[in-house]
């Protein structure tokens, strides 16, 4: 029903910046929240940042002040601007959309982000 595709990952040096993009397709009219989660090796998946359709955004504690969801993107796209990255930011980043129909969740396949010098 909803397909999510991430792009923009890769290798970045500590202190650098990276921008991720998630494009949604399918029955996107039902989406009421869309954002980013990540999973480091051996760790649980955790919230990075998520924005609802009214523009409210919540950030994970570890990324506050460094990561931002820009609000200038297309309606079917969720961006993640990553600034001042640290080695601890390394992991697989997943896009997630929440549907208001039955409280269903849709996930992208994930994209690798590696912070290393």
Tab-separated table of N, CA, C and O in Angstrom:
chain	number	residue	atom	x	y	z
A	1	UNK	N	0.816	-1.205	0.000
A	1	UNK	CA	0.000	0.000	0.000
A	1	UNK	C	0.853	1.260	0.000
A	1	UNK	O	0.536	2.234	-0.703
A	2	UNK	N	1.908	1.271	0.811
A	2	UNK	CA	2.843	2.383	0.871
A	2	UNK	C	4.242	1.836	0.688
A	2	UNK	O	4.636	0.888	1.367
A	3	UNK	N	4.970	2.434	-0.208
A	3	UNK	CA	6.349	2.052	-0.445
A	3	UNK	C	7.265	3.211	-0.095
A	3	UNK	O	6.990	4.351	-0.477
A	4	UNK	N	8.337	2.911	0.614
A	4	UNK	CA	9.294	3.916	1.046
A	4	UNK	C	10.674	3.542	0.535
A	4	UNK	O	11.111	2.405	0.696
A	5	UNK	N	11.350	4.499	-0.063
A	5	UNK	CA	12.679	4.275	-0.607
A	5	UNK	C	13.624	5.345	-0.093
A	5	UNK	O	13.395	6.534	-0.306
A	6	UNK	N	14.685	4.901	0.577
A	6	UNK	CA	15.683	5.818	1.114
A	6	UNK	C	16.824	6.004	0.124
A	6	UNK	O	17.142	5.108	-0.657
A	7	UNK	N	17.461	7.158	0.208
A	7	UNK	CA	18.631	7.430	-0.604
A	7	UNK	C	19.505	8.451	0.114
A	7	UNK	O	19.053	9.131	1.035
A	8	UNK	N	20.756	8.549	-0.309
A	8	UNK	CA	21.656	9.559	0.220
A	8	UNK	C	22.654	9.077	1.253
A	8	UNK	O	23.465	9.870	1.736
A	9	UNK	N	22.626	7.812	1.600
A	9	UNK	CA	23.562	7.299	2.583
A	9	UNK	C	24.956	7.133	2.014
A	9	UNK	O	25.206	7.366	0.833
A	10	UNK	N	25.873	6.737	2.890
A	10	UNK	CA	27.242	6.521	2.464
A	10	UNK	C	28.225	6.774	3.579
A	10	UNK	O	27.882	6.728	4.760
A	11	UNK	N	29.446	7.051	3.189
A	11	UNK	CA	30.543	7.292	4.125
A	11	UNK	C	30.759	8.785	4.308
A	11	UNK	O	30.797	9.537	3.325
A	12	UNK	N	30.913	9.200	5.555
A	12	UNK	CA	31.158	10.600	5.864
A	12	UNK	C	32.136	10.680	7.025
A	12	UNK	O	32.140	9.819	7.907
A	13	UNK	N	32.970	11.702	7.026
A	13	UNK	CA	33.949	11.881	8.090
A	13	UNK	C	33.315	12.497	9.335
A	13	UNK	O	32.319	13.223	9.228
A	14	UNK	N	33.871	12.220	10.511
A	14	UNK	CA	33.370	12.868	11.720
A	14	UNK	C	33.381	14.386	11.585
A	14	UNK	O	34.335	14.966	11.070
A	15	UNK	N	32.308	15.014	12.034
A	15	UNK	CA	32.159	16.451	11.917
A	15	UNK	C	31.537	16.904	10.618
A	15	UNK	O	31.184	18.088	10.484
A	16	UNK	N	31.392	16.010	9.667
A	16	UNK	CA	30.826	16.348	8.380
A	16	UNK	C	29.309	16.320	8.376
A	16	UNK	O	28.666	16.181	9.417
A	17	UNK	N	28.746	16.442	7.178
A	17	UNK	CA	27.300	16.497	7.005
A	17	UNK	C	26.850	15.510	5.946
A	17	UNK	O	27.606	15.142	5.052
A	18	UNK	N	25.597	15.120	6.060
A	18	UNK	CA	24.999	14.189	5.116
A	18	UNK	C	23.502	14.463	5.062
A	18	UNK	O	22.896	14.818	6.077
A	19	UNK	N	22.910	14.295	3.893
A	19	UNK	CA	21.472	14.485	3.753
A	19	UNK	C	20.835	13.216	3.206
A	19	UNK	O	21.216	12.719	2.140
A	20	UNK	N	19.860	12.700	3.931
A	20	UNK	CA	19.103	11.534	3.515
A	20	UNK	C	17.750	11.955	2.978
A	20	UNK	O	17.192	12.975	3.378
A	21	UNK	N	17.214	11.138	2.077
A	21	UNK	CA	15.914	11.405	1.500
A	21	UNK	C	15.080	10.132	1.497
A	21	UNK	O	15.597	9.044	1.218
A	22	UNK	N	13.809	10.262	1.805
A	22	UNK	CA	12.867	9.162	1.751
A	22	UNK	C	11.685	9.577	0.892
A	22	UNK	O	11.015	10.574	1.187
A	23	UNK	N	11.431	8.809	-0.158
A	23	UNK	CA	10.306	9.077	-1.042
A	23	UNK	C	9.224	8.023	-0.862
A	23	UNK	O	9.508	6.831	-0.909
A	24	UNK	N	7.996	8.487	-0.666
A	24	UNK	CA	6.867	7.605	-0.467
A	24	UNK	C	6.021	7.530	-1.726
A	24	UNK	O	5.840	8.519	-2.434
A	25	UNK	N	5.497	6.349	-1.989
A	25	UNK	CA	4.597	6.153	-3.112
A	25	UNK	C	3.497	5.187	-2.707
A	25	UNK	O	3.597	4.497	-1.695
A	26	UNK	N	2.452	5.133	-3.501
A	26	UNK	CA	1.309	4.303	-3.188
A	26	UNK	C	0.205	5.127	-2.552
A	26	UNK	O	-0.046	6.263	-2.946
A	27	UNK	N	-0.437	4.553	-1.538
A	27	UNK	CA	-1.557	5.211	-0.873
A	27	UNK	C	-1.031	6.176	0.192
A	27	UNK	O	-1.202	5.961	1.393
A	28	UNK	N	-0.420	7.255	-0.268
A	28	UNK	CA	0.234	8.171	0.660
A	28	UNK	C	-0.734	9.119	1.348
A	28	UNK	O	-0.353	9.773	2.326
A	29	UNK	N	-1.960	9.210	0.873
A	29	UNK	CA	-2.915	10.125	1.482
A	29	UNK	C	-3.267	9.727	2.911
A	29	UNK	O	-3.748	10.555	3.686
A	30	UNK	N	-3.040	8.476	3.273
A	30	UNK	CA	-3.360	7.995	4.611
A	30	UNK	C	-2.248	8.251	5.623
A	30	UNK	O	-2.435	8.011	6.813
A	31	UNK	N	-1.101	8.721	5.177
A	31	UNK	CA	0.041	8.919	6.064
A	31	UNK	C	-0.180	10.139	6.953
A	31	UNK	O	-0.482	11.220	6.464
A	32	UNK	N	-0.012	9.948	8.258
A	32	UNK	CA	-0.123	11.071	9.188
A	32	UNK	C	1.180	11.364	9.933
A	32	UNK	O	1.248	12.332	10.693
A	33	UNK	N	2.193	10.550	9.724
A	33	UNK	CA	3.501	10.802	10.308
A	33	UNK	C	4.551	10.082	9.472
A	33	UNK	O	4.303	8.995	8.947
A	34	UNK	N	5.712	10.679	9.383
A	34	UNK	CA	6.776	10.106	8.572
A	34	UNK	C	8.110	10.581	9.119
A	34	UNK	O	8.278	11.770	9.393
A	35	UNK	N	9.039	9.648	9.286
A	35	UNK	CA	10.305	10.046	9.859
A	35	UNK	C	11.382	9.003	9.705
A	35	UNK	O	11.306	8.118	8.850
A	36	UNK	N	12.402	9.128	10.562
A	36	UNK	CA	13.607	8.324	10.452
A	36	UNK	C	13.927	7.609	11.747
A	36	UNK	O	13.815	8.185	12.847
A	37	UNK	N	14.338	6.367	11.614
A	37	UNK	CA	14.846	5.558	12.708
A	37	UNK	C	16.184	4.979	12.287
A	37	UNK	O	16.513	4.937	11.104
A	38	UNK	N	16.963	4.534	13.263
A	38	UNK	CA	18.247	3.947	12.929
A	38	UNK	C	18.546	2.773	13.846
A	38	UNK	O	17.992	2.663	14.940
A	39	UNK	N	19.450	1.921	13.391
A	39	UNK	CA	19.836	0.750	14.155
A	39	UNK	C	21.334	0.525	14.002
A	39	UNK	O	21.818	0.254	12.902
A	40	UNK	N	22.042	0.647	15.107
A	40	UNK	CA	23.468	0.365	15.136
A	40	UNK	C	23.680	-1.140	15.299
A	40	UNK	O	22.783	-1.852	15.767
A	41	UNK	N	24.846	-1.644	14.928
A	41	UNK	CA	25.110	-3.077	15.076
A	41	UNK	C	24.907	-3.553	16.514
A	41	UNK	O	25.453	-2.970	17.450
A	42	UNK	N	24.109	-4.587	16.686
A	42	UNK	CA	23.860	-5.150	18.001
A	42	UNK	C	22.945	-4.346	18.892
A	42	UNK	O	22.774	-4.700	20.066
A	43	UNK	N	22.354	-3.283	18.377
A	43	UNK	CA	21.506	-2.410	19.176
A	43	UNK	C	20.068	-2.448	18.687
A	43	UNK	O	19.766	-2.947	17.606
A	44	UNK	N	19.177	-1.914	19.509
A	44	UNK	CA	17.778	-1.795	19.134
A	44	UNK	C	17.574	-0.622	18.188
A	44	UNK	O	18.321	0.353	18.211
A	45	UNK	N	16.555	-0.724	17.373
A	45	UNK	CA	16.201	0.383	16.508
A	45	UNK	C	15.663	1.538	17.350
A	45	UNK	O	14.883	1.327	18.283
A	46	UNK	N	16.086	2.755	17.029
A	46	UNK	CA	15.711	3.909	17.821
A	46	UNK	C	15.256	5.069	16.947
A	46	UNK	O	15.626	5.174	15.775
A	47	UNK	N	14.484	5.938	17.555
A	47	UNK	CA	13.995	7.126	16.870
A	47	UNK	C	15.134	8.091	16.586
A	47	UNK	O	15.961	8.365	17.447
A	48	UNK	N	15.151	8.632	15.375
A	48	UNK	CA	16.035	9.731	15.026
A	48	UNK	C	15.234	11.032	14.977
A	48	UNK	O	15.516	11.982	15.705
A	49	UNK	N	14.232	11.068	14.116
A	49	UNK	CA	13.376	12.242	13.982
A	49	UNK	C	12.114	11.851	13.235
A	49	UNK	O	12.168	11.044	12.316
A	50	UNK	N	10.990	12.445	13.626
A	50	UNK	CA	9.732	12.142	12.960
A	50	UNK	C	8.843	13.377	12.955
A	50	UNK	O	8.742	14.076	13.962
A	51	UNK	N	8.190	13.605	11.837
A	51	UNK	CA	7.316	14.758	11.670
A	51	UNK	C	5.913	14.300	11.304
A	51	UNK	O	5.736	13.427	10.459
A	52	UNK	N	4.910	14.913	11.926
A	52	UNK	CA	3.520	14.648	11.601
A	52	UNK	C	3.060	15.598	10.511
A	52	UNK	O	3.767	16.539	10.135
A	53	UNK	N	1.855	15.366	10.008
A	53	UNK	CA	1.350	16.176	8.907
A	53	UNK	C	1.092	17.622	9.303
A	53	UNK	O	1.025	18.491	8.433
A	54	UNK	N	0.942	17.897	10.597
A	54	UNK	CA	0.749	19.275	11.035
A	54	UNK	C	2.064	20.009	11.262
A	54	UNK	O	2.066	21.165	11.688
A	55	UNK	N	3.185	19.343	10.996
A	55	UNK	CA	4.486	19.972	11.116
A	55	UNK	C	5.194	19.762	12.429
A	55	UNK	O	6.345	20.199	12.578
A	56	UNK	N	4.557	19.125	13.385
A	56	UNK	CA	5.206	18.850	14.661
A	56	UNK	C	6.299	17.808	14.474
A	56	UNK	O	6.087	16.792	13.817
A	57	UNK	N	7.447	18.049	15.086
A	57	UNK	CA	8.592	17.175	14.920
A	57	UNK	C	9.155	16.779	16.274
A	57	UNK	O	9.271	17.611	17.178
A	58	UNK	N	9.516	15.518	16.406
A	58	UNK	CA	10.176	15.026	17.601
A	58	UNK	C	11.526	14.455	17.197
A	58	UNK	O	11.644	13.792	16.165
A	59	UNK	N	12.551	14.749	17.998
A	59	UNK	CA	13.898	14.282	17.732
A	59	UNK	C	14.380	13.386	18.859
A	59	UNK	O	14.041	13.595	20.029
A	60	UNK	N	15.182	12.404	18.493
A	60	UNK	CA	15.835	11.608	19.511
A	60	UNK	C	16.826	12.443	20.296
A	60	UNK	O	17.434	13.377	19.769
A	61	UNK	N	16.999	12.106	21.576
A	61	UNK	CA	17.861	12.905	22.437
A	61	UNK	C	19.291	13.011	21.904
A	61	UNK	O	19.943	14.053	22.043
A	62	UNK	N	19.793	11.956	21.304
A	62	UNK	CA	21.177	11.931	20.873
A	62	UNK	C	21.453	12.779	19.636
A	62	UNK	O	22.620	13.024	19.311
A	63	UNK	N	20.405	13.233	18.940
A	63	UNK	CA	20.609	13.995	17.709
A	63	UNK	C	20.095	15.416	17.801
A	63	UNK	O	20.277	16.194	16.852
A	64	UNK	N	19.480	15.790	18.906
A	64	UNK	CA	18.953	17.141	19.057
A	64	UNK	C	20.064	18.178	18.910
A	64	UNK	O	21.132	18.051	19.496
A	65	UNK	N	19.783	19.195	18.106
A	65	UNK	CA	20.763	20.237	17.857
A	65	UNK	C	21.718	19.927	16.731
A	65	UNK	O	22.475	20.813	16.315
A	66	UNK	N	21.712	18.707	16.224
A	66	UNK	CA	22.603	18.317	15.136
A	66	UNK	C	21.853	17.895	13.878
A	66	UNK	O	22.280	18.218	12.770
A	67	UNK	N	20.759	17.174	14.045
A	67	UNK	CA	19.973	16.701	12.906
A	67	UNK	C	18.690	17.509	12.791
A	67	UNK	O	18.105	17.913	13.802
A	68	UNK	N	18.240	17.716	11.566
A	68	UNK	CA	17.037	18.496	11.305
A	68	UNK	C	16.246	17.863	10.168
A	68	UNK	O	16.836	17.389	9.196
A	69	UNK	N	14.929	17.875	10.295
A	69	UNK	CA	14.063	17.531	9.172
A	69	UNK	C	13.680	18.829	8.474
A	69	UNK	O	12.884	19.602	9.008
A	70	UNK	N	14.252	19.105	7.301
A	70	UNK	CA	13.866	20.313	6.572
A	70	UNK	C	12.399	20.263	6.173
A	70	UNK	O	11.851	19.190	5.894
A	71	UNK	N	11.773	21.421	6.098
A	71	UNK	CA	10.341	21.503	5.785
A	71	UNK	C	10.071	22.006	4.374
A	71	UNK	O	8.932	22.322	4.042
A	72	UNK	N	11.091	22.048	3.539
A	72	UNK	CA	10.953	22.587	2.186
A	72	UNK	C	10.853	21.507	1.121
A	72	UNK	O	10.809	21.819	-0.069
A	73	UNK	N	10.828	20.265	1.503
A	73	UNK	CA	10.780	19.180	0.545
A	73	UNK	C	9.389	18.944	-0.015
A	73	UNK	O	8.406	19.549	0.417
A	74	UNK	N	9.321	18.052	-0.989
A	74	UNK	CA	8.043	17.675	-1.565
A	74	UNK	C	7.172	16.991	-0.518
A	74	UNK	O	7.664	16.430	0.471
A	75	UNK	N	5.870	17.016	-0.751
A	75	UNK	CA	4.927	16.491	0.232
A	75	UNK	C	5.118	14.994	0.453
A	75	UNK	O	4.887	14.496	1.553
A	76	UNK	N	5.554	14.276	-0.572
A	76	UNK	CA	5.748	12.838	-0.450
A	76	UNK	C	7.179	12.460	-0.080
A	76	UNK	O	7.557	11.288	-0.179
A	77	UNK	N	7.963	13.422	0.353
A	77	UNK	CA	9.368	13.210	0.654
A	77	UNK	C	9.693	13.680	2.065
A	77	UNK	O	9.230	14.734	2.505
A	78	UNK	N	10.478	12.892	2.769
A	78	UNK	CA	10.953	13.274	4.086
A	78	UNK	C	12.467	13.279	4.061
A	78	UNK	O	13.098	12.259	3.779
A	79	UNK	N	13.049	14.427	4.349
A	79	UNK	CA	14.482	14.595	4.361
A	79	UNK	C	15.031	14.483	5.775
A	79	UNK	O	14.301	14.634	6.752
A	80	UNK	N	16.304	14.222	5.870
A	80	UNK	CA	17.014	14.276	7.142
A	80	UNK	C	18.370	14.920	6.892
A	80	UNK	O	19.213	14.343	6.200
A	81	UNK	N	18.564	16.109	7.443
A	81	UNK	CA	19.841	16.793	7.352
A	81	UNK	C	20.666	16.437	8.579
A	81	UNK	O	20.282	16.766	9.700
A	82	UNK	N	21.788	15.784	8.360
A	82	UNK	CA	22.661	15.338	9.434
A	82	UNK	C	23.899	16.218	9.459
A	82	UNK	O	24.674	16.239	8.503
A	83	UNK	N	24.090	16.933	10.550
A	83	UNK	CA	25.232	17.816	10.709
A	83	UNK	C	26.073	17.386	11.906
A	83	UNK	O	25.580	16.755	12.831
A	84	UNK	N	27.338	17.768	11.875
A	84	UNK	CA	28.259	17.466	12.971
A	84	UNK	C	28.186	15.998	13.370
A	84	UNK	O	28.064	15.653	14.550
A	85	UNK	N	28.281	15.130	12.403
A	85	UNK	CA	28.088	13.708	12.661
A	85	UNK	C	29.233	13.144	13.504
A	85	UNK	O	30.367	13.632	13.461
A	86	UNK	N	28.908	12.115	14.264
A	86	UNK	CA	29.844	11.424	15.127
A	86	UNK	C	29.902	9.954	14.732
A	86	UNK	O	29.017	9.450	14.043
A	87	UNK	N	30.932	9.272	15.214
A	87	UNK	CA	31.037	7.846	14.937
A	87	UNK	C	29.836	7.083	15.486
A	87	UNK	O	29.437	6.060	14.914
A	88	UNK	N	29.252	7.573	16.567
A	88	UNK	CA	28.086	6.934	17.161
A	88	UNK	C	26.842	7.011	16.280
A	88	UNK	O	25.854	6.327	16.545
A	89	UNK	N	26.881	7.846	15.250
A	89	UNK	CA	25.763	7.946	14.325
A	89	UNK	C	25.768	6.843	13.275
A	89	UNK	O	24.835	6.747	12.481
A	90	UNK	N	26.804	6.043	13.257
A	90	UNK	CA	26.903	4.952	12.296
A	90	UNK	C	25.775	3.940	12.500
A	90	UNK	O	25.459	3.563	13.627
A	91	UNK	N	25.177	3.503	11.412
A	91	UNK	CA	24.129	2.506	11.494
A	91	UNK	C	23.308	2.470	10.221
A	91	UNK	O	23.593	3.168	9.247
A	92	UNK	N	22.290	1.645	10.242
A	92	UNK	CA	21.346	1.572	9.138
A	92	UNK	C	20.174	2.488	9.456
A	92	UNK	O	19.555	2.359	10.512
A	93	UNK	N	19.884	3.385	8.549
A	93	UNK	CA	18.815	4.353	8.738
A	93	UNK	C	17.591	3.929	7.947
A	93	UNK	O	17.672	3.655	6.748
A	94	UNK	N	16.453	3.887	8.635
A	94	UNK	CA	15.204	3.438	8.043
A	94	UNK	C	14.185	4.570	8.018
A	94	UNK	O	14.024	5.294	8.998
A	95	UNK	N	13.502	4.696	6.925
A	95	UNK	CA	12.354	5.585	6.839
A	95	UNK	C	11.111	4.846	7.316
A	95	UNK	O	10.931	3.661	7.012
A	96	UNK	N	10.264	5.535	8.075
A	96	UNK	CA	9.018	4.939	8.548
A	96	UNK	C	7.854	5.880	8.325
A	96	UNK	O	7.954	7.077	8.597
A	97	UNK	N	6.759	5.333	7.832
A	97	UNK	CA	5.522	6.077	7.660
A	97	UNK	C	4.425	5.421	8.482
A	97	UNK	O	4.346	4.197	8.555
A	98	UNK	N	3.599	6.235	9.100
A	98	UNK	CA	2.467	5.745	9.867
A	98	UNK	C	1.182	6.081	9.143
A	98	UNK	O	0.967	7.227	8.752
A	99	UNK	N	0.333	5.079	8.983
A	99	UNK	CA	-0.949	5.267	8.330
A	99	UNK	C	-2.037	5.455	9.365
A	99	UNK	O	-2.092	4.728	10.366
A	100	UNK	N	-2.922	6.414	9.116
A	100	UNK	CA	-4.053	6.638	10.007
A	100	UNK	C	-5.114	5.557	9.875
A	100	UNK	O	-6.022	5.484	10.700
A	101	UNK	N	-4.998	4.724	8.863
A	101	UNK	CA	-5.920	3.622	8.653
A	101	UNK	C	-5.421	2.393	9.401
A	101	UNK	O	-4.502	1.704	8.941
A	102	UNK	N	-6.003	2.138	10.550
A	102	UNK	CA	-5.657	0.966	11.327
A	102	UNK	C	-4.328	1.040	12.055
A	102	UNK	O	-3.811	0.005	12.498
A	103	UNK	N	-3.768	2.230	12.192
A	103	UNK	CA	-2.486	2.412	12.881
A	103	UNK	C	-1.426	1.465	12.321
A	103	UNK	O	-0.707	0.789	13.060
A	104	UNK	N	-1.299	1.425	11.023
A	104	UNK	CA	-0.315	0.585	10.366
A	104	UNK	C	0.973	1.354	10.121
A	104	UNK	O	0.972	2.582	9.971
A	105	UNK	N	2.067	0.622	10.071
A	105	UNK	CA	3.383	1.204	9.860
A	105	UNK	C	4.049	0.575	8.646
A	105	UNK	O	3.932	-0.629	8.395
A	106	UNK	N	4.754	1.402	7.905
A	106	UNK	CA	5.478	0.963	6.722
A	106	UNK	C	6.930	1.385	6.848
A	106	UNK	O	7.238	2.490	7.291
A	107	UNK	N	7.811	0.490	6.430
A	107	UNK	CA	9.241	0.713	6.571
A	107	UNK	C	9.945	0.606	5.227
A	107	UNK	O	9.599	-0.223	4.389
A	108	UNK	N	10.952	1.451	5.045
A	108	UNK	CA	11.848	1.282	3.927
A	108	UNK	C	12.836	0.165	4.200
A	108	UNK	O	12.871	-0.420	5.285
A	109	UNK	N	13.659	-0.149	3.215
A	109	UNK	CA	14.624	-1.232	3.359
A	109	UNK	C	15.850	-0.835	4.170
A	109	UNK	O	16.599	-1.702	4.620
A	110	UNK	N	16.046	0.446	4.372
A	110	UNK	CA	17.177	0.925	5.137
A	110	UNK	C	18.347	1.298	4.249
A	110	UNK	O	18.506	0.778	3.145
A	111	UNK	N	19.166	2.201	4.752
A	111	UNK	CA	20.348	2.645	4.020
A	111	UNK	C	21.485	2.846	5.015
A	111	UNK	O	21.289	3.369	6.107
A	112	UNK	N	22.669	2.419	4.630
A	112	UNK	CA	23.824	2.458	5.521
A	112	UNK	C	24.417	3.858	5.583
A	112	UNK	O	24.639	4.508	4.560
A	113	UNK	N	24.693	4.297	6.808
A	113	UNK	CA	25.451	5.517	7.055
A	113	UNK	C	26.651	5.138	7.915
A	113	UNK	O	26.489	4.566	8.993
A	114	UNK	N	27.832	5.451	7.439
A	114	UNK	CA	29.056	5.144	8.168
A	114	UNK	C	29.842	6.418	8.405
A	114	UNK	O	30.183	7.124	7.453
A	115	UNK	N	30.113	6.701	9.670
A	115	UNK	CA	30.900	7.869	10.051
A	115	UNK	C	32.270	7.369	10.473
A	115	UNK	O	32.407	6.703	11.505
A	116	UNK	N	33.263	7.685	9.692
A	116	UNK	CA	34.613	7.182	9.953
A	116	UNK	C	35.632	8.048	9.245
A	116	UNK	O	35.383	8.587	8.171
A	117	UNK	N	36.787	8.175	9.869
A	117	UNK	CA	37.894	8.886	9.264
A	117	UNK	C	38.914	7.927	8.672
A	117	UNK	O	39.889	8.327	8.068
